[in-house]
XYZ file of C-alpha atoms in Angstrom:
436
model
C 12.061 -68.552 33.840
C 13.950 -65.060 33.127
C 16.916 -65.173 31.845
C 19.676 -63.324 34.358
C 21.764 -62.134 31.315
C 20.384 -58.971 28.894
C 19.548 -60.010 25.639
C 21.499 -58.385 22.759
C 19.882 -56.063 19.615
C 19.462 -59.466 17.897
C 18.567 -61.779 19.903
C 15.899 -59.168 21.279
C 14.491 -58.650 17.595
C 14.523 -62.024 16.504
C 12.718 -63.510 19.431
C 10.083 -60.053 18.789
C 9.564 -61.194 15.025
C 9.652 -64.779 15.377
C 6.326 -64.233 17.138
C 4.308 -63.186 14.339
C 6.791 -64.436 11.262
C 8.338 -61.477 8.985
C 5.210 -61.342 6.662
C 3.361 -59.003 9.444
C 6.595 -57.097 9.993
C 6.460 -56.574 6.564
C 2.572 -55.714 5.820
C 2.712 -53.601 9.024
C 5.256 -51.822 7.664
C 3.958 -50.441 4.328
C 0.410 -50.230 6.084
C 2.184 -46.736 7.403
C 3.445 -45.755 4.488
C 0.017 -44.296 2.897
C -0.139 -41.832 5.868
C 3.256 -40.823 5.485
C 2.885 -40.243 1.709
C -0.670 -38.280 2.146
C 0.288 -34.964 3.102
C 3.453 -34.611 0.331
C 1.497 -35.944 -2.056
C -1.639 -34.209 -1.711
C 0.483 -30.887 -1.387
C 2.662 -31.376 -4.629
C -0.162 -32.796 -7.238
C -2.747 -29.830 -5.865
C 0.281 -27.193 -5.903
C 0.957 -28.494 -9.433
C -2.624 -28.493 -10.508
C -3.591 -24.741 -9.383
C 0.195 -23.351 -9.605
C -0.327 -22.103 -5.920
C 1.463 -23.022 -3.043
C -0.765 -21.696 -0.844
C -3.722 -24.232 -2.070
C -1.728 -27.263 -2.115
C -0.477 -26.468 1.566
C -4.230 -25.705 2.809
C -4.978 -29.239 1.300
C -2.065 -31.484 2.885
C -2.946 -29.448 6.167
C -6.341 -30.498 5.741
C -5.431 -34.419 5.745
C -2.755 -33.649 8.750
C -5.066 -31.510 10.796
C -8.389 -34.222 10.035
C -6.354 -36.971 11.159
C -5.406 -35.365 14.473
C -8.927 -34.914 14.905
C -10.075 -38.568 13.618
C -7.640 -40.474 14.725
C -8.252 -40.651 18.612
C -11.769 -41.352 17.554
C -10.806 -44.303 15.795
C -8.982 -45.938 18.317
C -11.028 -45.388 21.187
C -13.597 -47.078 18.703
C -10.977 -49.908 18.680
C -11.179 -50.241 22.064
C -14.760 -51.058 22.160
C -15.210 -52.919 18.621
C -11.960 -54.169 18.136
C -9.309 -53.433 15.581
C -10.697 -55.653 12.772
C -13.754 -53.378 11.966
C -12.497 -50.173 11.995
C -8.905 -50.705 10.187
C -11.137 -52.275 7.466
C -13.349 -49.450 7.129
C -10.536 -46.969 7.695
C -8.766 -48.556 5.184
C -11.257 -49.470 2.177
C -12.874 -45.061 2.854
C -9.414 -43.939 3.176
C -8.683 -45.685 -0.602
C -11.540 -44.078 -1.845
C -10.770 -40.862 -0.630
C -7.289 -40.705 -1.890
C -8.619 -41.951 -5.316
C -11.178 -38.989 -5.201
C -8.821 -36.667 -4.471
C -6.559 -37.777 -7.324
C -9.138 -37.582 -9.681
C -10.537 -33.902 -8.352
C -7.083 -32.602 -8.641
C -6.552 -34.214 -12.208
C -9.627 -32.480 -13.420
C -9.082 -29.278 -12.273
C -9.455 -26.537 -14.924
C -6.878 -23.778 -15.075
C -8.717 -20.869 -12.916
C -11.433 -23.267 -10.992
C -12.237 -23.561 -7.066
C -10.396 -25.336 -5.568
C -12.021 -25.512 -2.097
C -13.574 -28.803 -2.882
C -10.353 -30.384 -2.239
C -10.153 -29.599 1.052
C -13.626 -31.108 1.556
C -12.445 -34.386 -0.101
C -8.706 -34.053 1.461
C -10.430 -33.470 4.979
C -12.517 -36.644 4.527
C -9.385 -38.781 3.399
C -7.410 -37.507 6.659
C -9.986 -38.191 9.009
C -9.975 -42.002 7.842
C -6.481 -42.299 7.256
C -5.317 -45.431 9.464
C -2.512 -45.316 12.106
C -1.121 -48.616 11.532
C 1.874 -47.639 12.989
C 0.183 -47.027 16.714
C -2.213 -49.794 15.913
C 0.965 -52.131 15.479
C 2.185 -51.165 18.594
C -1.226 -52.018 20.455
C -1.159 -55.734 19.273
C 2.553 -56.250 20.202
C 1.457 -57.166 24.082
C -1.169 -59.690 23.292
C 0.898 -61.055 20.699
C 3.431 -61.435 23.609
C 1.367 -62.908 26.356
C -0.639 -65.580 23.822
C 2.804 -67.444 23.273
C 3.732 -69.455 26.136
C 6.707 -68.619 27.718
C 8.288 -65.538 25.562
C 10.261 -63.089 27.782
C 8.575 -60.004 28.759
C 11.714 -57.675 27.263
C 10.474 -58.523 23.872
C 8.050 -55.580 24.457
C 10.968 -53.294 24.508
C 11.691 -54.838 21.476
C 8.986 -54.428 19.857
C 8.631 -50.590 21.301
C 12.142 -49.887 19.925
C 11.169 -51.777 16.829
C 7.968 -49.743 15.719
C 9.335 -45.963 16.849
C 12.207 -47.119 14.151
C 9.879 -48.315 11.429
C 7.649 -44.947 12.512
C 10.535 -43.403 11.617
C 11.566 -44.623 8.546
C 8.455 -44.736 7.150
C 8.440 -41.146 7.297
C 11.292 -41.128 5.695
C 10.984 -43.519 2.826
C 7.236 -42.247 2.153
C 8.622 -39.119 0.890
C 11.317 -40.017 -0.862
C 8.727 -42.392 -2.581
C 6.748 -39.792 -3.739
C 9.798 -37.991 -4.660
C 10.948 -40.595 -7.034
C 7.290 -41.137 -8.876
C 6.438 -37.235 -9.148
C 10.346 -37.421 -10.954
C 9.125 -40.027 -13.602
C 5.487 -38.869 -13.682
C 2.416 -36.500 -12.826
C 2.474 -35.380 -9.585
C -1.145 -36.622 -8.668
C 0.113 -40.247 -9.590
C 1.393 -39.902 -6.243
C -1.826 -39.991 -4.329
C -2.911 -43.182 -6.729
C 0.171 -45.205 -5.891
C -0.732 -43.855 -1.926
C -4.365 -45.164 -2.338
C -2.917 -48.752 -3.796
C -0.623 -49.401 -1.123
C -3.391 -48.748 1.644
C -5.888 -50.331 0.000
C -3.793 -53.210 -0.356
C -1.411 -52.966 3.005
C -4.181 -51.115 4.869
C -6.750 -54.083 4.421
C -3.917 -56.560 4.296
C -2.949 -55.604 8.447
C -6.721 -55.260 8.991
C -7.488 -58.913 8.197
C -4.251 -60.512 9.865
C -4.497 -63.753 11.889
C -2.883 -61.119 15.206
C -5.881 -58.702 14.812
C -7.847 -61.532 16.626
C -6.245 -61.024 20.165
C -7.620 -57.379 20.387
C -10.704 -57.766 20.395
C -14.107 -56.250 21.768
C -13.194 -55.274 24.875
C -15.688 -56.906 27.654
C -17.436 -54.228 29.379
C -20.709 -55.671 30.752
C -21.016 -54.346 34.246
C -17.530 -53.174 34.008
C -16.722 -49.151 34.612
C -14.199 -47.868 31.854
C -10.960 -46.688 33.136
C -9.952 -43.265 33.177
C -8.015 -42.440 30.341
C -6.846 -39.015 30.333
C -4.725 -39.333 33.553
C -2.325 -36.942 34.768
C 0.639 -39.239 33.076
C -1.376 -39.223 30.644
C -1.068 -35.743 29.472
C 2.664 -35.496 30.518
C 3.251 -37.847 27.488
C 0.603 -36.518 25.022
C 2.475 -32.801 25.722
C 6.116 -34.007 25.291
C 5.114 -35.787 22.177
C 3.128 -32.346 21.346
C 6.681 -30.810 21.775
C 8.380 -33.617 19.871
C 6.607 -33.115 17.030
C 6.787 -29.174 17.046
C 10.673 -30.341 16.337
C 10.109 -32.068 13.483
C 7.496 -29.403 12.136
C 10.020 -26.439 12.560
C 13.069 -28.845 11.313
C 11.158 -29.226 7.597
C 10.670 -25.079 7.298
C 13.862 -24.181 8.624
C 15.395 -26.824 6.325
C 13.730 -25.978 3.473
C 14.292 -21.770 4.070
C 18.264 -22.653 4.128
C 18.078 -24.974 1.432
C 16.220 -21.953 -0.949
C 18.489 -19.819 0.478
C 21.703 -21.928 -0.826
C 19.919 -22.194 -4.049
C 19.466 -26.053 -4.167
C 15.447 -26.379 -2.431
C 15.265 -29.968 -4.219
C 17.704 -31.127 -1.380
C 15.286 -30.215 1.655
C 13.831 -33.733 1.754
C 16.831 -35.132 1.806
C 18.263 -33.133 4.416
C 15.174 -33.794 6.141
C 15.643 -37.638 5.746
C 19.100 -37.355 7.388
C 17.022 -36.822 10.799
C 15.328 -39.890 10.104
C 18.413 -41.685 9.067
C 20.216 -40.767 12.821
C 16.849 -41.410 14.696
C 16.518 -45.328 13.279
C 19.148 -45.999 14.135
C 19.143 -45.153 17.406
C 15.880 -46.387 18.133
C 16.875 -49.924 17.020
C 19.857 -49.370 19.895
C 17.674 -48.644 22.761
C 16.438 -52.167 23.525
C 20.403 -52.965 24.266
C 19.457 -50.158 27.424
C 19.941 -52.447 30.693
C 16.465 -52.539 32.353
C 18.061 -50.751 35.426
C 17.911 -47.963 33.715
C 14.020 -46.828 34.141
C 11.818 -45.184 31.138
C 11.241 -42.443 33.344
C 15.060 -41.773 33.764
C 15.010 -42.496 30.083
C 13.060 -40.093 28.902
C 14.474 -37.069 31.026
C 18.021 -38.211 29.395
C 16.480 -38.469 25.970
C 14.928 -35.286 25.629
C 18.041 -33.339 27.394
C 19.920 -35.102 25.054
C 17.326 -33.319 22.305
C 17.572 -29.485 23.901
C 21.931 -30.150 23.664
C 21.680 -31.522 20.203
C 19.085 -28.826 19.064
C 21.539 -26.070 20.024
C 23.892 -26.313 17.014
C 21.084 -25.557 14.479
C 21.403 -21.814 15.362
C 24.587 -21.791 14.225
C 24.263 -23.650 11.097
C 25.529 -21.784 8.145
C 25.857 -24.092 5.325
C 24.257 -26.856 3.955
C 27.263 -29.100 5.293
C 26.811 -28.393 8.772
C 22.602 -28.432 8.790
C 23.391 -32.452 7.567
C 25.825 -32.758 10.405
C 23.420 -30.661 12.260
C 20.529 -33.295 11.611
C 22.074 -36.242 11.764
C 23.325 -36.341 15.442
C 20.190 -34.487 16.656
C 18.209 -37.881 15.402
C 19.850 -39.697 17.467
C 17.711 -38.082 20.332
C 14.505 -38.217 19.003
C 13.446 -42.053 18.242
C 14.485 -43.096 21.550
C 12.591 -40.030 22.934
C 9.335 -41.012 21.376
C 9.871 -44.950 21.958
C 9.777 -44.261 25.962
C 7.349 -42.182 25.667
C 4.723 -44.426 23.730
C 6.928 -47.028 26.304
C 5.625 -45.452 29.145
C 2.052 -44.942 27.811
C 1.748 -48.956 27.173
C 2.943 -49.789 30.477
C 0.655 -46.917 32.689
C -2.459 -47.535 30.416
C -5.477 -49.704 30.948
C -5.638 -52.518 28.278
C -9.238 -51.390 27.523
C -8.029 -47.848 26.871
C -4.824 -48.858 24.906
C -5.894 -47.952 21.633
C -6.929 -44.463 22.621
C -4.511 -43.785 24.371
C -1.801 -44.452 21.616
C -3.660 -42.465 19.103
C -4.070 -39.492 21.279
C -0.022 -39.260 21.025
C 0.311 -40.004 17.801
C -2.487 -37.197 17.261
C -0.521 -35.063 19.277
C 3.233 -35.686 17.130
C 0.782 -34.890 14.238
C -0.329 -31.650 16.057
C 2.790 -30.635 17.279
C 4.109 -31.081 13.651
C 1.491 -28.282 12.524
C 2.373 -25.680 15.080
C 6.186 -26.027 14.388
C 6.584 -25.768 10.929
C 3.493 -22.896 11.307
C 5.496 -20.581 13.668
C 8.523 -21.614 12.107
C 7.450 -20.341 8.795
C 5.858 -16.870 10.189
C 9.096 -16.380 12.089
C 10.995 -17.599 8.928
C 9.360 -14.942 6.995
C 11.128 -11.927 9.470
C 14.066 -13.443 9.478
C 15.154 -16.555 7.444
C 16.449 -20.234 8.862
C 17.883 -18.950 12.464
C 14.343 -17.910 14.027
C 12.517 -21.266 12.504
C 15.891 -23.256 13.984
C 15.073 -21.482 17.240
C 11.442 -23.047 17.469
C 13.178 -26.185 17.446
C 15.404 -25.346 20.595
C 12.451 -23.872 22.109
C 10.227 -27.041 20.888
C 12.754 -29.607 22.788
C 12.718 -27.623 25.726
C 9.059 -28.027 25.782
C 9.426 -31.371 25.751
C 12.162 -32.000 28.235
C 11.079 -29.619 30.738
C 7.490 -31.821 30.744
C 9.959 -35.341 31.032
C 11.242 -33.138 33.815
C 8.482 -32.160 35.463
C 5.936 -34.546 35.182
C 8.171 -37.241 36.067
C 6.131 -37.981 39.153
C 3.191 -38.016 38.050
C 4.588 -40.714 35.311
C 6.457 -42.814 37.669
C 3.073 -42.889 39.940
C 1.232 -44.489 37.529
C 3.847 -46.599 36.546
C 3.669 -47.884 40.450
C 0.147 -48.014 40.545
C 0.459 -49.970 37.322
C 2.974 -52.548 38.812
C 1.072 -52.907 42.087
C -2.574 -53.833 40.155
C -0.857 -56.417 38.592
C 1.031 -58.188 41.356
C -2.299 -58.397 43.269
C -4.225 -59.734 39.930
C -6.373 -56.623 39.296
C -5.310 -55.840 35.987
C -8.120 -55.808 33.478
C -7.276 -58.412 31.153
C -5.044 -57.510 27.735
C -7.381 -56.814 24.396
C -8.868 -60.351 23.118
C -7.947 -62.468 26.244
C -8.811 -63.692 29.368
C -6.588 -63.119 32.976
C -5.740 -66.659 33.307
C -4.771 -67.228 29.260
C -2.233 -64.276 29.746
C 0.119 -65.720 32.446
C 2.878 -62.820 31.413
C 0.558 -59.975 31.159
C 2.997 -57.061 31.722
């Protein structure tokens, strides 16, 4: 029976990890951290290698901008094959890649093309694995397959994976920071390859990859999966990650500026460092407050904390700056994904959670791209500006699309009182008692 009283932080995340033991917390976690060290990586050991900026940035946006495109692919493939197949091949062709890449970059010759990088770089993005969103698909069946756990684990475990999202993106920098200090830049990509080829094929093969499986779809029609709610979501995430885009160039103009560049990732870091922990605090929210609600609060709460950039002078107030807007963002993108679980078909989950993470990944390109053209007219303020103006996009969708959101959140509630709800990934209706 529920409990009447709200669980606290710890009581919430212990009951969430005691389901799968802290070994999968733990694999899951450095499974991510291969895509967060990619793009770094792959833009410092080619920028070292050819002594150009310009060809190290064309090849880390040639993983990012391959992985938007690949990624959405891969988990609607999930949703038809299961997880098991196409993490493993993700992982073992992403390894390969990276490897290649490493090597390509380590021969280059002083003066030579470098255009086959981007072939090779293009090839490693597209089967770069999103653990992270993978993680978050298993977290329900996980759920329902142990008798009697409590439903608000699943904000739990939502709150749980925007914060390890978060810090992996975070600590996968500062990881390559650390080895490209103590040796050759490319080494990065190698010690990237290990970790996924390890971690990667590690979450791949768990015991929890089981209970999303194949999804049954003899005489079955697929559910729609680019609903109106849908897109609401994909486009505030679009916007979300537009902030984090812009944040990096506008960081990294002031931190030239001030003479001290080898600060801007940790700068950057301190928006990470704000946004974990606040997206560990959102499962203490009482469920009377709604995700829709939520995420109008959240990303008003972005637009207000956004507006102090433009004033930012100093290296001392762009930390200060940074560190209370992350408390905004993680519990932004934790409804959102939130709300995306709960309105989403179980046979369309994986898509569906790889379309916004394509999107954040998107959205990151188009910030820091506008950011650094307007950057280039007139320093940090106009890049700090597409940050205001990228949290307004986002808010102003949470705004306006809240009833489309809220529909499907009804329409998700009602299929499952009257026992219409296709069944969760890898189970059957009546072996899934708590299903939502």
């Amino acid at each position: 029976m529920r409990e009447a009283y709200p669980l606290s932080p710890v009581q919430s995340y212990r009951r969430l990890f005691a389901l799968t033991g802290p070994l999968y917390v733990v694999i899951a976690f450095l499974g991510r951290l291969p895509l967060a060290m990619s793009q770094i990586a792959a833009l410092l050991a080619v920028s070292g290698a050819t002594g150009s900026y310009a060809a190290g940035g064309a090849t880390a946006g040639a993983v990012a901008v391959a992985n938007a495109v690949g990624s959405p692919l891969a988990g609607a493939l999930t949703d038809r094959v299961g997880q098991r197949p196409v993490l493993l091949v993700q992982s073992l062709v992403g390894t390969v890649g990276l490897l290649v890449l490493a090597a390509q970059t380590w021969a280059l010759a002083p003066g030579q093309a470098w255009w086959p990088l981007l072939v090779t770089a293009a090839w490693t993005g597209v089967f770069l694995p999103q653990v992270g969103t993978m993680a978050r698909v298993r977290w329900r069946p996980i759920s329902t397959a142990t008798p009697g756990s409590d439903p608000r684990v699943m904000d739990a475990a939502f709150s749980y994976e925007g914060s390890a999202d978060e810090a992996s993106f975070v600590l996968g920098p500062a990881l390559v920071g650390v080895i490209v200090a103590v040796a050759a830049p490319v080494t990065s990509l190698v010690v990237a390859a290990l970790l996924l080829g390890a971690f990667g094929t590690w979450f791949a093969l768990h015991p929890t990859v089981a209970l999303v499986g194949a999804a049954r779809s003899a005489g079955v029609r697929p559910a729609r999966l680019l609903t109106p709610a849908l897109l609401v979501l994909a486009g505030t995430q679009l916007g979300i990650g537009m902030v984090f885009g812009s944040i990096q160039t506008g960081t990294s103009v002031l931190a030239t500026q001030a003479g001290q560049p080898g600060l801007t990732g940790l700068l950057h870091a301190l928006l990470g460092v704000g946004s974990v922990l606040a997206g560990l605090a959102v499962v203490a929210l009482p469920e009377s407050v709604g995700h829709v609600r939520r995420l109008r609060v959240f990303t008003s709460g972005m637009v207000l904390l956004s507006l102090p950039l433009l004033l930012v002078g100093s290296l001392g107030s762009l930390a200060l700056a940074l560190l209370c807007l992350g408390v905004a963002i993680a519990p932004s993108m934790i409804t959102t994904f939130t709300l995306a679980e709960r309105t989403t078909p179980a046979r369309r989950l994986g898509a569906a959670m790889t379309i916004l993470a394509a999107m954040t990944g998107t959205g990151y390109a188009v910030g820091a791209a506008l950011a650094g053209r307007l950057a280039d007219l007139g320093g940090h303020q106009p890049a700090f500006a597409v940050t205001v103006l990228a949290t307004l996009v986002a808010a102003t969708l949470a705004w306006a699309g809240a009833r489309p959101v809220r529909r499907a959140l009804t329409t998700a509630t009602t299929t499952t009182r009257t026992g219409r709800l296709v069944e969760p990934h890898g189970t059957r209706p009546q072996d899934a008692p708590n299903a939502r």
